Coordinates of N, CA and C in Angstrom, one line a residue:
A223 N 9.1 -8.9 6.0 CA 8.4 -7.8 6.8 C 9.5 -6.8 7.3
V224 N 9.1 -5.6 7.3 CA 10.0 -4.5 7.8 C 9.2 -3.8 9.0
S225 N 10.0 -3.0 9.7 CA 9.4 -2.3 10.9 C 9.3 -0.8 10.8
S226 N 9.7 -0.3 9.6 CA 9.6 1.2 9.5 C 9.5 1.6 8.0
G227 N 9.1 2.8 7.8 CA 8.9 3.3 6.4 C 10.2 3.3 5.7
F228 N 11.3 3.7 6.3 CA 12.6 3.7 5.7 C 13.1 2.3 5.3
E229 N 12.8 1.4 6.2 CA 13.2 0.0 5.9 C 12.4 -0.5 4.7
C230 N 11.1 -0.1 4.6 CA 10.3 -0.5 3.4 C 10.9 0.1 2.1
L231 N 11.2 1.3 2.1 CA 11.8 1.9 0.9 C 13.1 1.3 0.5
T232 N 14.0 0.9 1.5 CA 15.2 0.3 1.3 C 15.0 -1.1 0.7
A233 N 14.0 -1.9 1.3 CA 13.7 -3.2 0.8 C 13.2 -3.2 -0.6
L234 N 12.4 -2.2 -1.0 CA 11.8 -2.1 -2.3 C 12.9 -1.7 -3.3
G235 N 13.8 -0.9 -3.0 CA 14.8 -0.4 -3.9 C 14.1 0.5 -5.0
P236 N 15.0 1.1 -5.8 CA 14.5 2.1 -6.8 C 13.6 1.4 -7.9
A237 N 13.9 0.2 -8.3 CA 13.2 -0.4 -9.4 C 13.6 -1.9 -9.5
G238 N 12.7 -2.7 -10.1 CA 13.0 -4.0 -10.4 C 13.0 -5.0 -9.3
S239 N 12.5 -4.7 -8.1 CA 12.4 -5.7 -7.1 C 11.3 -6.6 -7.4
C240 N 11.2 -7.7 -6.7 CA 10.3 -8.8 -7.0 C 8.9 -8.6 -6.2
F241 N 8.8 -7.5 -5.4 CA 7.6 -7.3 -4.7 C 6.4 -6.9 -5.6
Q242 N 5.3 -7.6 -5.5 CA 4.2 -7.3 -6.4 C 3.0 -6.7 -5.6
I243 N 3.0 -7.0 -4.3 CA 1.9 -6.6 -3.4 C 2.6 -6.1 -2.1
L244 N 2.1 -4.9 -1.7 CA 2.6 -4.3 -0.5 C 1.5 -4.0 0.5
L245 N 1.6 -4.5 1.7 CA 0.7 -4.1 2.8 C 1.4 -3.0 3.6
L246 N 0.8 -1.9 3.6 CA 1.5 -0.7 4.2 C 0.7 -0.1 5.3
D247 N 1.3 -0.1 6.5 CA 0.7 0.5 7.7 C 0.7 2.0 7.5
V248 N -0.4 2.6 7.7 CA -0.5 4.1 7.5 C 0.2 4.8 8.7
H249 N 0.1 4.2 9.8 CA 0.7 4.9 11.0 C 2.0 4.2 11.5
M250 N 3.1 4.8 10.9 CA 4.4 4.3 11.3 C 5.1 5.5 12.0
H251 N 6.1 5.2 12.8 CA 6.7 6.3 13.6 C 7.7 7.1 12.8
D252 N 8.4 6.6 11.7 CA 9.3 7.5 11.0 C 8.7 8.1 9.8
L253 N 8.2 7.4 8.9 CA 7.4 7.9 7.8 C 6.0 7.3 7.8
N254 N 5.0 8.1 7.6 CA 3.7 7.5 7.6 C 3.4 6.8 6.3
G255 N 2.4 6.0 6.2 CA 2.1 5.3 5.0 C 1.9 6.1 3.7
F256 N 1.3 7.3 3.9 CA 1.2 8.2 2.8 C 2.5 8.7 2.2
E257 N 3.5 9.0 3.1 CA 4.8 9.4 2.7 C 5.5 8.3 2.0
V258 N 5.4 7.1 2.5 CA 6.1 5.9 1.9 C 5.5 5.7 0.5
A259 N 4.2 5.6 0.4 CA 3.6 5.4 -0.9 C 3.9 6.5 -1.9
S260 N 4.0 7.7 -1.5 CA 4.4 8.8 -2.3 C 5.8 8.7 -2.8
R261 N 6.7 8.3 -1.9 CA 8.1 8.1 -2.3 C 8.3 6.9 -3.2
I262 N 7.5 5.8 -3.0 CA 7.6 4.7 -3.9 C 7.1 5.1 -5.3
R263 N 6.1 5.8 -5.3 CA 5.6 6.3 -6.6 C 6.6 7.1 -7.4
K264 N 7.3 8.0 -6.7 CA 8.4 8.8 -7.3 C 9.6 7.9 -7.8
L265 N 10.0 7.0 -6.9 CA 11.2 6.2 -7.2 C 10.9 5.1 -8.3
R266 N 9.7 4.6 -8.3 CA 9.4 3.4 -9.1 C 8.2 3.7 -10.0
S267 N 8.2 4.7 -10.8 CA 7.0 5.1 -11.5 C 6.6 4.0 -12.5
R268 N 7.4 3.2 -12.9 CA 7.0 2.2 -13.9 C 6.7 0.8 -13.3
S269 N 7.2 0.5 -12.1 CA 7.0 -0.8 -11.5 C 6.4 -0.7 -10.1
L270 N 5.2 -0.1 -10.0 CA 4.6 0.1 -8.7 C 4.0 -1.2 -8.2
P271 N 4.3 -1.6 -7.0 CA 3.6 -2.8 -6.4 C 2.1 -2.4 -6.1
L272 N 1.2 -3.4 -6.2 CA -0.1 -3.1 -5.7 C 0.0 -2.8 -4.2
T273 N -0.6 -1.8 -3.7 CA -0.5 -1.3 -2.4 C -1.8 -1.3 -1.6
I274 N -1.8 -2.0 -0.5 CA -3.0 -2.0 0.3 C -2.6 -1.3 1.7
A275 N -3.3 -0.3 2.0 CA -3.1 0.4 3.3 C -3.7 -0.3 4.4
V276 N -3.0 -0.4 5.5 CA -3.6 -1.0 6.8 C -3.8 0.1 7.7
I277 N -5.0 0.3 8.1 CA -5.4 1.4 9.0 C -6.1 1.0 10.3
A278 N -6.0 1.8 11.3 CA -6.7 1.5 12.6 C -8.0 2.2 12.7
S279 N -8.3 3.1 11.8 CA -9.4 4.0 11.9 C -10.6 3.5 11.1
D280 N -11.8 3.9 11.6 CA -13.0 3.6 10.9 C -13.4 4.7 9.9
E281 N -12.6 5.7 9.8 CA -12.9 6.9 9.0 C -12.7 6.5 7.5
D282 N -13.6 7.0 6.7 CA -13.5 6.7 5.3 C -13.0 7.9 4.5
D283 N -12.6 9.0 5.2 CA -12.2 10.2 4.5 C -10.7 10.1 4.0
F284 N -10.1 9.0 4.2 CA -8.7 8.9 3.7 C -8.6 8.5 2.2
W285 N -9.7 8.0 1.7 CA -9.7 7.4 0.4 C -9.1 8.3 -0.7
E286 N -9.5 9.5 -0.8 CA -9.0 10.4 -1.8 C -7.5 10.6 -1.7
K287 N -7.0 10.7 -0.5 CA -5.5 10.8 -0.3 C -4.8 9.5 -0.6
F288 N -5.5 8.4 -0.3 CA -4.9 7.1 -0.7 C -4.7 7.1 -2.2
K289 N -5.7 7.4 -3.0 CA -5.6 7.3 -4.4 C -4.6 8.3 -5.0
E290 N -4.4 9.4 -4.4 CA -3.4 10.4 -4.8 C -2.0 9.9 -4.8
V291 N -1.7 9.0 -3.8 CA -0.3 8.5 -3.6 C -0.2 7.1 -4.1
G292 N -1.2 6.6 -4.8 CA -1.1 5.3 -5.5 C -1.5 4.1 -4.6
I293 N -2.2 4.3 -3.6 CA -2.7 3.2 -2.8 C -4.0 2.6 -3.4
N294 N -4.0 1.3 -3.6 CA -5.0 0.6 -4.3 C -6.2 0.1 -3.5
G295 N -5.9 -0.1 -2.2 CA -7.0 -0.7 -1.3 C -6.7 -0.4 0.1
V296 N -7.7 -0.7 0.9 CA -7.6 -0.4 2.4 C -8.1 -1.6 3.2
I297 N -7.5 -1.9 4.2 CA -8.0 -2.9 5.2 C -7.8 -2.4 6.6
R298 N -8.7 -2.7 7.5 CA -8.7 -2.1 8.8 C -8.1 -3.1 9.8
K299 N -7.4 -2.6 10.8 CA -6.9 -3.5 11.9 C -8.0 -3.8 12.8
P300 N -8.0 -4.9 13.4 CA -7.0 -6.0 13.2 C -7.3 -6.7 11.9
V301 N -6.2 -7.1 11.2 CA -6.3 -7.7 9.9 C -6.8 -9.1 10.1
L302 N -7.9 -9.4 9.5 CA -8.4 -10.8 9.5 C -8.3 -11.4 8.1
L303 N -7.9 -12.6 8.1 CA -7.6 -13.3 6.8 C -8.8 -13.2 5.8
P304 N -10.0 -13.5 6.2 CA -11.1 -13.4 5.2 C -11.2 -12.0 4.6
E305 N -11.1 -10.9 5.4 CA -11.2 -9.6 5.0 C -10.0 -9.2 4.1
L306 N -8.8 -9.7 4.4 CA -7.6 -9.5 3.6 C -7.8 -10.1 2.2
I307 N -8.3 -11.3 2.2 CA -8.5 -12.0 0.9 C -9.6 -11.3 0.1
D308 N -10.6 -10.8 0.7 CA -11.7 -10.1 0.0 C -11.1 -8.8 -0.6
E309 N -10.3 -8.1 0.1 CA -9.7 -6.8 -0.4 C -8.7 -7.1 -1.5
L310 N -7.8 -8.1 -1.3 CA -6.9 -8.5 -2.4 C -7.6 -8.9 -3.7
R311 N -8.7 -9.6 -3.5 CA -9.5 -10.0 -4.7 C -10.1 -8.8 -5.4
R312 N -10.6 -7.8 -4.6 CA -11.2 -6.6 -5.2 C -10.2 -5.8 -5.9
V313 N -9.0 -5.6 -5.3 CA -7.9 -4.8 -5.9 C -7.4 -5.5 -7.2
L314 N -7.2 -6.8 -7.1 CA -6.7 -7.5 -8.3 C -7.8 -7.4 -9.5
L315 N -9.0 -7.6 -9.2 CA -10.1 -7.5 -10.2 C -10.1 -6.1 -10.8
Q316 N -10.0 -5.1 -9.9 CA -10.0 -3.7 -10.4 C -8.8 -3.4 -11.3
V317 N -7.6 -3.8 -10.9 CA -6.4 -3.6 -11.7 C -6.5 -4.3 -13.0
N318 N -7.0 -5.5 -13.0 CA -7.1 -6.3 -14.3 C -8.1 -5.7 -15.2
K319 N -9.1 -5.0 -14.7 CA -10.1 -4.3 -15.6 C -9.4 -3.1 -16.3
V320 N -8.5 -2.5 -15.6 CA -7.8 -1.3 -16.1 C -6.8 -1.7 -17.2
V321 N -6.1 -2.8 -17.0 CA -5.0 -3.2 -17.9 C -5.5 -3.7 -19.2

């Protein structure tokens, strides 16, 4: 776990890290989740981790922006295990259909 967008980018590195799934809080104090996802996409164009955005909002108008920066799924706070499992399952099934 990391506590900021910059720490996330540092932990992931430019390529080849072992992270396959990333839970990314959209509201961080240094870089927001959109900026982090966009930078990950630029730095690691071939080895993108599956990314699930964690949001506090009930608004659904984020989805287009999420897709633009490579975010695969969304879960709302507070994160509950059954909902996280459902979203992970949905994202994994969707990705496997594309591959």
